[in-house]
Amino acid sequence: MALKIVKGSIDRMFDKNLQDLVRGIRNHKEDEAKYISTCIDEIKQELKQDNIAVKANAVCKLTYLQMLGYDVSWAAFNIVEVMSSSKFTYKVSCSQLQLQSVDAVLITTIINSVSLPLVTQDLSSPNQYDTGVALTGLSCFVTPDLARDLASDIMTLMSHTKPYIRKKAVLIMYKVFLKYPESLRPAFPRLKEKLEDPDPGVQSAAVNVICELARRNPKNYLSLAPLFFKLMTSSTNNWVLIKIIKLFGALTPLEPRLGKKLIEPLTNLIHSTFCLVFAVLISLSSGMPNHSASIQVRDFPLKYLGLLAMSKILKTHPKSVQSHKDLILQCLDDKDESIRLRALDLLYGMVSKKNLMEIVKKLMLHVDKAEGTTYRDELLTKIIDICSQSNYQYITNFEWYISILVELTRLEGTRHGHLIASQMLDVAIRVKAIRVFAVAQMATLLDNGHLLTGNMQRNGICEVLYAAAWICGEFSEHLEDPMQTLEAMLRPKVATLPGHIQAVYVQNAAKLFATVLRKQEGTTDSLAAQETSQLLIDRLPLFVQSANLEVQERASCILQLVKYIQKLQQKEVEVAEEVTALFAGELNPVAPKAQKKVPVPDGLDLDAWINEPPSESESEDEKPKAIFTKEEPKHTRPRHTEVDEKELARRREARKQEQANNPFYIKTSPSSQKVYQDQPGVEHIPVVQIDLSVPLKVPGMPMSDQYLKLEEERRQKERSERKKKEKKKKREKHGRGRRADSGPESEEDITPAHHVDIVTEEMPENALPSDDDDKDPNDPHKALDIDLDKAQSKSVVMLSTDPAYSQLPSFLFQASDLDFWLSSAPVPPVMQVESGYFIPQVMSAQFLFQKSTKHKKKKQKKEKEEKEKKKKKKHHHHHHHHHHHLHSADESVQNGTVEEEEEPLPVRTWPMWWFCMPHVLGCENYVFVCVYDVQGNLQDGSQVVVSVIFENKTDHFLKSMEFNVLDSLNSKLQRPEGSSPHDGLAVPFQLPPGVSNEARFVFSVQSIVMPQKLKGTLTFIVKTEDASTHEKLDFKLHFTCTSYLITTPCYSDAYAKLLESGELKSSSLKLEGVIMPFHHLLARICFHHHFSVVERIDSCASMYSRSIQGHHVCLLVKTSNQTVSIDAKCDEPSLLGNVLDEIKHTFSQC
Amino acid sequence: MIKAILIFNNHGKPRLSKFYEHYSEDTEQQIIRETFHLVSKRDENVCNFLEGGMLIGGSDNKLIYRHYATLYFVFCVDSSESELGILDLIQVFVETLDKCFENVCELDLIFHVDKVHHILSEMVMGGMVLETNMNEIITHVDAQNKMEKSEVRAASEARVLSIIILI
């Protein structure tokens, strides 16, 4: 025994350690693989020994081998074993190994079962580095199970005494959140605490984690804005600053006021940020060997970042970037590909009607110059993208575009032939005016088809011939010389083209034939017509022998047809009419989503069985429990027939194939059909090789440049004409010569060269206007998209006894705090948006320019209201009960009733007032548009937030606005501490003319079972040029019971339990004469009364909502013959009664 | 998030690779090759950023790299990281290596790859930046080295002792 130990120890002295291994590998340069395989064998031996030190050494070597690309997953168990050793050294080596590569299910379970106790043991080790290593290791191999089990341990570590542990624990929480999203909710308050940790390292870790989280759902972290704001102004850590600025970039679109708040500190920071960027650069350049190089280094990243920043600004402020067009075009000449690609991206957003031709011309020059196919292909796609963006919005001259496309076909070795082809087809089909020109171009292209196909390497480009053939065939009536084109299409050389193109050739040859026949018969030249038939009969057999089935089928079909026609011709029968009838009718473009949007017709139930379902499934059908008082017998919803994946894939494949061979489908991808050249039938055909090394200019083709010139001339002419007219006008209106020479022409001045009528793609009638911007279902971070503001309905209802959730409300979003913080600051002066090319500034301020989309939406809404209002104004003068969509679309999505989103809802029960003031200032009869929206605050059962949007409709400045409400016993406006209950609240902004802004006021409410009306006044000062007047407005705020309800999703099982509990009182309501589809009805209830659909079966649906004080409201809605009956249950009868009254009111108005 | 950190030399030999997302061994090697291919053909005086390769996740990702003498330091990051921040981080990393190895050269990285891993794990953990302060990093690395040394010494003493006793 003793001897064995000695032997083991001595052996160890001769074991290779990591250094030896590395040295060995370097010494065996020739037979490295062999050497390593012997090493791996040694390692396997070492792992089998009892001595833990030997094993650790082996694992250390494995780490190195893994980096070199050798599979080490077989050692997973040993690695975990070494990890369990008490020696720090050994553990370190393990934590480096990427255990995640061990993904076999078996091994993961081993890791889970083994490492859990080990890691927990380490986590509580007295030595900070032991714990640290355990955490580092854990970061490499967190699994959902581990995350679940260790979440609470790690949370404890977040408040460890040592900052070293704290920061690691904070960071690893992100990994835990990813694998086990449920832990986010309980861990969040502690994470928030860590933002204020005394140690800067921990702070920065917390900032890191929150920034990562905020990418998924920034809304949750809005409440942290004040905290970050403080950090931003106090922190000196560059890393933290950068992260915070990034985070604010994500937050400002959600809260427009934040942007204003940030302007001031940021303008201060811009100076120091500039230093910061500089500091980074200086620290970079200090490592450089000589000074001149460092200056160059400094230039290039900035150029790149500048372009990057500009592309962000472009989204919101296109004007300011457009002035830098020349600079960006220069960047295209840069030798750095990253910069060139960025510049290309920018160009995409910069084009306008005016500069499109010019930009594309420059790009075409680059295409010629560019070496390297990837970049050239990129250029090509960009050119096409730029031209075709937003439905060819910027193209004024389609002839020019077609010639650009034709020029692009001369590119050698491009992969994007199909892209050009689809553009040609699209333009030719949709722009009717261009067809004559397009057909002529395509005919020349076909005529010169051999140039494109001459080289098999240029295979990609021959896709263009597909488009050319189709266009020539379909619009053959525009052809000048159809006979020549027909001849070109039937050349023997065509047989070398890919099969799907040949098929199109054959089909369109037939179309051409029809056209030719008609022409020839029209001139009573029967001999010529017979010759044409003979030509087809001579040439088609070549295609009949094709290896491609599609070609073969079409060719033989058409061949027979032509033979028959020839017979008829010999009998002197006029056939042209009938032949043309074969191809009569126009083919319209179909929108790619059209099929999806076909609405299901009434009375068609796609889920219903066509045949009786198999008998065994019947036993599964359970009768649903009668939960409501009156339960009519209803059909259970039949199960979907499950089509398995394979079957689906097969069908999809089949459909693709079908589409690929269908010339009427505009394809997106080239099909990979092969041409079998070695077929005996093809071999004997004499193929004339025209070997041309230089890409020829296709004769007779107009160059796009000419168009550019023509266009310029045309514009010049137009301009001069316009000037003449203006001069005339000037002469006429002698006194008012204000408008001098019109400088750069504006967008609208450019008229299209000829009238184009862009046919829109066809959609089915009454298509559903749903937008499906599906999120990527594979995104691993999707799980983190948790709305922290919203109490989790399921867990709250079901787990309310769980102590972990009892602390829920304490940390959740407090609207009032944030609002107070946002509004308490003085409004800084509006910053001038400078378009300067001063990159550091642009960088740091870039997010300021990102206007919030929310804001815009509101504006649009308001515009709509204004219009409505103007209409109404004629009839009434005071307080209209108007109803309004203040809820954004996502709410209705939540309810699962998306379809109605776009539908104009005739009745809207959202209470809203407009305050009208007759003739205050003599110009308009109203000063304000105020819109308000009452929203409950789920986190605080006694609070309601009223958001009011003020819009100044006068030409004068409004300031010192004060909002005051006469408190009732039940509802009180929350005022800052120390003010008396009669003081008004200052609205935290002033309104310049035409500007609108939103203010939020928080009301505390005691009882929510009754609707209420509050009287209030708004005072403000109107500042005119010479005087200012004090004005006052009276208004009423209406708090409906509905506004206390909050849309809360509920699962059917929880719902059933709730109803079974027997604590709810019931009530019911009947509505007569409701003529609307059931889903509209549900949508209306969801939208106006904040309900969510729990389950819907046929004409019966159960719905749920929850009040801010936690009352459950359940509805069962049934409809039959215009009668809607609503059975409702709630634990608060008076609330229920009022809600039902409001629902009734909603429907009585329709 | 940082997706991967790669160090390879002018010939594309990997000197250190650390992936914070799971890829199979083959893909990892492919990523290294592809990255080398992308990075090595760029001039010395062009910018340090380029759009990520196909393998490591497409357009959302960027490669941020620096070239020091014979070595390329490449960080693959997604859009949540700031380019200049990462560039700064690479500099901190290299300076830390320089401090720890005293005039670091490629050979140091070859023979002490485990130490490089230690240093890296003090800077980046699970794809998130842990520490950017060089002094802080060096303090922790030194402390752990000391611990390791004392353990090794204790172990070798024990071993020698056991041999002596047994003999």
Short mmCIF file of C-alpha atoms in Angstrom, two decimals, chain A residues 11-239:
data_model
loop_
_atom_site.label_atom_id
_atom_site.label_comp_id
_atom_site.label_asym_id
_atom_site.label_seq_id
_atom_site.Cartn_x
_atom_site.Cartn_y
_atom_site.Cartn_z
CA ASP A 11 5.16 8.98 -11.14
CA ARG A 12 3.73 12.35 -10.63
CA MET A 13 7.11 13.92 -10.84
CA PHE A 14 7.41 12.62 -14.36
CA ASP A 15 3.90 13.57 -15.38
CA LYS A 16 3.59 16.22 -17.95
CA ASN A 17 2.23 19.44 -16.68
CA LEU A 18 0.63 22.08 -18.89
CA GLN A 19 3.93 23.68 -19.80
CA ASP A 20 5.35 20.32 -20.83
CA LEU A 21 2.35 19.65 -22.97
CA VAL A 22 2.68 22.99 -24.72
CA ARG A 23 6.37 22.45 -25.24
CA GLY A 24 5.71 18.96 -26.53
CA ILE A 25 3.16 20.16 -29.03
CA ARG A 26 5.58 22.79 -30.26
CA ASN A 27 8.31 20.18 -30.66
CA HIS A 28 6.10 17.88 -32.66
CA LYS A 29 5.15 20.26 -35.40
CA GLU A 30 5.02 17.54 -38.04
CA ASP A 31 2.91 14.97 -36.26
CA GLU A 32 0.93 17.18 -33.94
CA ALA A 33 -2.27 15.19 -34.15
CA LYS A 34 -0.48 11.99 -33.26
CA TYR A 35 1.30 13.58 -30.35
CA ILE A 36 -1.90 15.00 -29.00
CA SER A 37 -3.70 11.71 -29.25
CA THR A 38 -1.00 10.09 -27.14
CA CYS A 39 -1.32 12.98 -24.72
CA ILE A 40 -5.05 12.44 -24.51
CA ASP A 41 -4.45 8.80 -23.74
CA GLU A 42 -2.11 9.83 -20.95
CA ILE A 43 -4.68 12.22 -19.63
CA LYS A 44 -7.25 9.46 -19.62
CA GLN A 45 -4.86 7.37 -17.55
CA GLU A 46 -4.26 10.23 -15.19
CA LEU A 47 -7.94 10.80 -14.70
CA LYS A 48 -8.33 7.20 -13.63
CA GLN A 49 -5.93 7.61 -10.72
CA ASP A 50 -7.02 8.28 -7.20
CA ASN A 51 -4.70 11.17 -6.67
CA ILE A 52 -6.69 14.35 -6.99
CA ALA A 53 -3.60 16.39 -7.82
CA VAL A 54 -2.94 14.23 -10.86
CA LYS A 55 -6.49 14.66 -11.97
CA ALA A 56 -6.30 18.40 -11.55
CA ASN A 57 -3.21 18.49 -13.70
CA ALA A 58 -5.00 16.44 -16.32
CA VAL A 59 -7.96 18.77 -16.32
CA CYS A 60 -5.65 21.72 -16.68
CA LYS A 61 -4.22 20.16 -19.82
CA LEU A 62 -7.68 19.43 -21.10
CA THR A 63 -8.49 23.12 -20.95
CA TYR A 64 -5.65 23.79 -23.31
CA LEU A 65 -6.63 21.02 -25.67
CA GLN A 66 -10.19 22.26 -25.76
CA MET A 67 -8.95 25.58 -27.00
CA LEU A 68 -7.12 23.81 -29.80
CA GLY A 69 -10.37 22.30 -30.82
CA TYR A 70 -10.31 18.84 -29.32
CA ASP A 71 -13.40 17.33 -27.86
CA VAL A 72 -13.14 17.00 -24.10
CA SER A 73 -16.73 16.43 -23.15
CA TRP A 74 -15.95 12.82 -22.25
CA ALA A 75 -14.15 14.11 -19.19
CA ALA A 76 -17.08 16.07 -17.81
CA PHE A 77 -17.56 13.87 -14.82
CA ASN A 78 -13.91 14.06 -13.82
CA ILE A 79 -13.97 17.78 -14.17
CA VAL A 80 -16.83 18.07 -11.78
CA GLU A 81 -14.99 15.72 -9.46
CA VAL A 82 -11.88 17.88 -9.44
CA MET A 83 -14.06 20.87 -8.90
CA SER A 84 -15.13 19.30 -5.65
CA SER A 85 -11.61 19.21 -4.30
CA SER A 86 -10.82 21.43 -1.40
CA LYS A 87 -7.73 22.88 -3.02
CA PHE A 88 -8.14 26.23 -4.63
CA THR A 89 -5.57 25.59 -7.35
CA TYR A 90 -7.45 22.69 -8.76
CA LYS A 91 -10.74 24.42 -8.79
CA VAL A 92 -9.44 27.34 -10.73
CA SER A 93 -8.41 25.22 -13.64
CA CYS A 94 -11.82 23.68 -13.82
CA SER A 95 -13.74 26.86 -13.82
CA GLN A 96 -11.92 27.82 -16.98
CA LEU A 97 -13.14 24.83 -18.83
CA GLN A 98 -16.23 25.51 -20.74
CA LEU A 99 -18.41 22.89 -19.34
CA GLN A 100 -21.31 24.07 -21.34
CA SER A 101 -19.99 22.16 -24.26
CA VAL A 102 -21.12 19.14 -22.36
CA ASP A 103 -24.66 19.30 -23.41
CA ALA A 104 -25.63 15.72 -23.51
CA VAL A 105 -28.69 15.33 -21.36
CA LEU A 106 -27.20 12.56 -19.32
CA ILE A 107 -24.12 14.45 -18.39
CA THR A 108 -26.04 17.57 -17.55
CA THR A 109 -28.09 15.67 -15.07
CA ILE A 110 -24.92 14.32 -13.54
CA ILE A 111 -23.60 17.82 -13.26
CA ASN A 112 -26.79 18.97 -11.72
CA SER A 113 -26.88 16.29 -9.13
CA VAL A 114 -23.20 16.37 -8.34
CA SER A 115 -22.31 19.95 -8.60
CA LEU A 116 -25.21 21.35 -6.71
CA PRO A 117 -24.01 20.30 -3.28
CA LEU A 118 -20.44 21.13 -4.24
CA VAL A 119 -21.20 24.57 -5.47
CA THR A 120 -23.43 25.37 -2.55
CA GLN A 121 -20.65 24.29 -0.27
CA ASP A 122 -18.25 26.55 -2.07
CA LEU A 123 -20.64 29.41 -2.12
CA SER A 124 -20.58 29.53 1.63
CA SER A 125 -16.84 29.13 1.92
CA PRO A 126 -15.05 31.53 4.26
CA ASN A 127 -12.43 32.35 1.66
CA GLN A 128 -13.62 34.97 -0.76
CA TYR A 129 -11.67 33.50 -3.65
CA ASP A 130 -13.15 30.06 -3.17
CA THR A 131 -16.58 31.55 -3.48
CA GLY A 132 -15.39 33.72 -6.34
CA VAL A 133 -14.15 30.74 -8.31
CA ALA A 134 -17.39 28.89 -7.68
CA LEU A 135 -19.28 31.83 -9.08
CA THR A 136 -17.04 32.12 -12.12
CA GLY A 137 -17.45 28.45 -12.78
CA LEU A 138 -21.17 28.72 -12.36
CA SER A 139 -21.29 31.50 -14.92
CA CYS A 140 -20.01 29.03 -17.49
CA PHE A 141 -22.49 26.29 -16.88
CA VAL A 142 -25.72 27.58 -15.39
CA THR A 143 -28.55 25.27 -16.27
CA PRO A 144 -32.20 25.99 -15.54
CA ASP A 145 -32.14 23.49 -12.67
CA LEU A 146 -29.02 24.94 -11.14
CA ALA A 147 -30.38 28.42 -11.56
CA ARG A 148 -33.57 27.51 -9.79
CA ASP A 149 -31.81 25.83 -6.91
CA LEU A 150 -29.11 28.39 -6.43
CA ALA A 151 -31.06 31.58 -7.03
CA SER A 152 -31.73 32.21 -3.37
CA ASP A 153 -28.14 31.41 -2.37
CA ILE A 154 -26.79 33.85 -4.89
CA MET A 155 -29.24 36.45 -3.73
CA THR A 156 -27.83 36.16 -0.25
CA LEU A 157 -24.35 36.56 -1.67
CA MET A 158 -25.41 39.81 -3.24
CA SER A 159 -25.23 41.32 0.21
CA HIS A 160 -21.96 39.64 1.19
CA THR A 161 -19.52 41.73 3.19
CA LYS A 162 -16.78 41.50 0.56
CA PRO A 163 -17.32 43.69 -2.50
CA TYR A 164 -15.46 41.12 -4.60
CA ILE A 165 -18.15 38.55 -3.95
CA ARG A 166 -20.93 41.07 -4.25
CA LYS A 167 -19.98 42.14 -7.71
CA LYS A 168 -19.62 38.60 -8.95
CA ALA A 169 -22.94 37.63 -7.43
CA VAL A 170 -24.65 40.60 -9.04
CA LEU A 171 -23.27 39.71 -12.45
CA ILE A 172 -24.16 36.08 -12.23
CA MET A 173 -27.73 36.98 -11.41
CA TYR A 174 -28.16 37.92 -15.05
CA LYS A 175 -27.23 34.42 -16.09
CA VAL A 176 -29.66 33.09 -13.54
CA PHE A 177 -32.42 35.35 -14.87
CA LEU A 178 -31.80 34.04 -18.34
CA LYS A 179 -32.19 30.45 -17.30
CA TYR A 180 -34.83 30.96 -14.66
CA PRO A 181 -36.83 34.10 -15.41
CA GLU A 182 -39.12 33.70 -12.42
CA SER A 183 -36.27 34.78 -10.20
CA LEU A 184 -36.21 38.26 -11.68
CA ARG A 185 -39.17 39.47 -9.70
CA PRO A 186 -37.95 38.65 -6.20
CA ALA A 187 -34.35 39.59 -7.00
CA PHE A 188 -35.11 42.93 -8.50
CA PRO A 189 -35.31 45.02 -5.30
CA ARG A 190 -31.91 43.82 -4.21
CA LEU A 191 -30.46 44.48 -7.62
CA LYS A 192 -31.79 47.99 -7.34
CA GLU A 193 -30.13 48.38 -3.97
CA LYS A 194 -26.81 47.44 -5.50
CA LEU A 195 -26.95 50.45 -7.76
CA GLU A 196 -26.18 52.47 -4.68
CA ASP A 197 -23.49 50.20 -3.38
CA PRO A 198 -20.51 51.97 -1.86
CA ASP A 199 -18.11 49.93 -4.00
CA PRO A 200 -17.78 51.22 -7.57
CA GLY A 201 -17.15 47.71 -8.89
CA VAL A 202 -20.45 46.45 -7.54
CA GLN A 203 -22.17 49.53 -8.86
CA SER A 204 -20.82 48.97 -12.32
CA ALA A 205 -21.82 45.30 -12.21
CA ALA A 206 -25.37 46.26 -11.27
CA VAL A 207 -25.48 48.85 -14.03
CA ASN A 208 -24.25 46.20 -16.45
CA VAL A 209 -26.95 43.75 -15.45
CA ILE A 210 -29.74 46.30 -15.60
CA CYS A 211 -28.57 47.53 -18.98
CA GLU A 212 -28.71 44.02 -20.32
CA LEU A 213 -32.15 43.49 -18.82
CA ALA A 214 -33.38 46.81 -20.12
CA ARG A 215 -32.71 45.76 -23.68
CA ARG A 216 -35.60 43.34 -23.38
CA ASN A 217 -38.18 45.44 -21.65
CA PRO A 218 -37.01 48.96 -20.95
CA LYS A 219 -40.35 49.99 -19.51
CA ASN A 220 -39.67 48.12 -16.30
CA TYR A 221 -36.66 50.17 -15.56
CA LEU A 222 -38.15 53.56 -16.12
CA SER A 223 -38.63 53.88 -12.40
CA LEU A 224 -34.89 53.62 -11.95
CA ALA A 225 -34.27 56.67 -14.08
CA PRO A 226 -33.71 59.04 -11.14
CA LEU A 227 -31.18 56.66 -9.69
CA PHE A 228 -29.30 56.36 -12.95
CA PHE A 229 -29.48 60.06 -13.36
CA LYS A 230 -27.72 60.48 -10.05
CA LEU A 231 -25.13 57.90 -11.01
CA MET A 232 -24.52 59.58 -14.30
CA THR A 233 -23.81 62.92 -12.73
CA SER A 234 -21.67 61.47 -9.96
CA SER A 235 -19.81 58.55 -11.50
CA THR A 236 -16.34 58.90 -12.89
CA ASN A 237 -16.11 55.39 -14.25
CA ASN A 238 -16.14 55.61 -18.02
CA TRP A 239 -17.55 52.16 -18.41
#
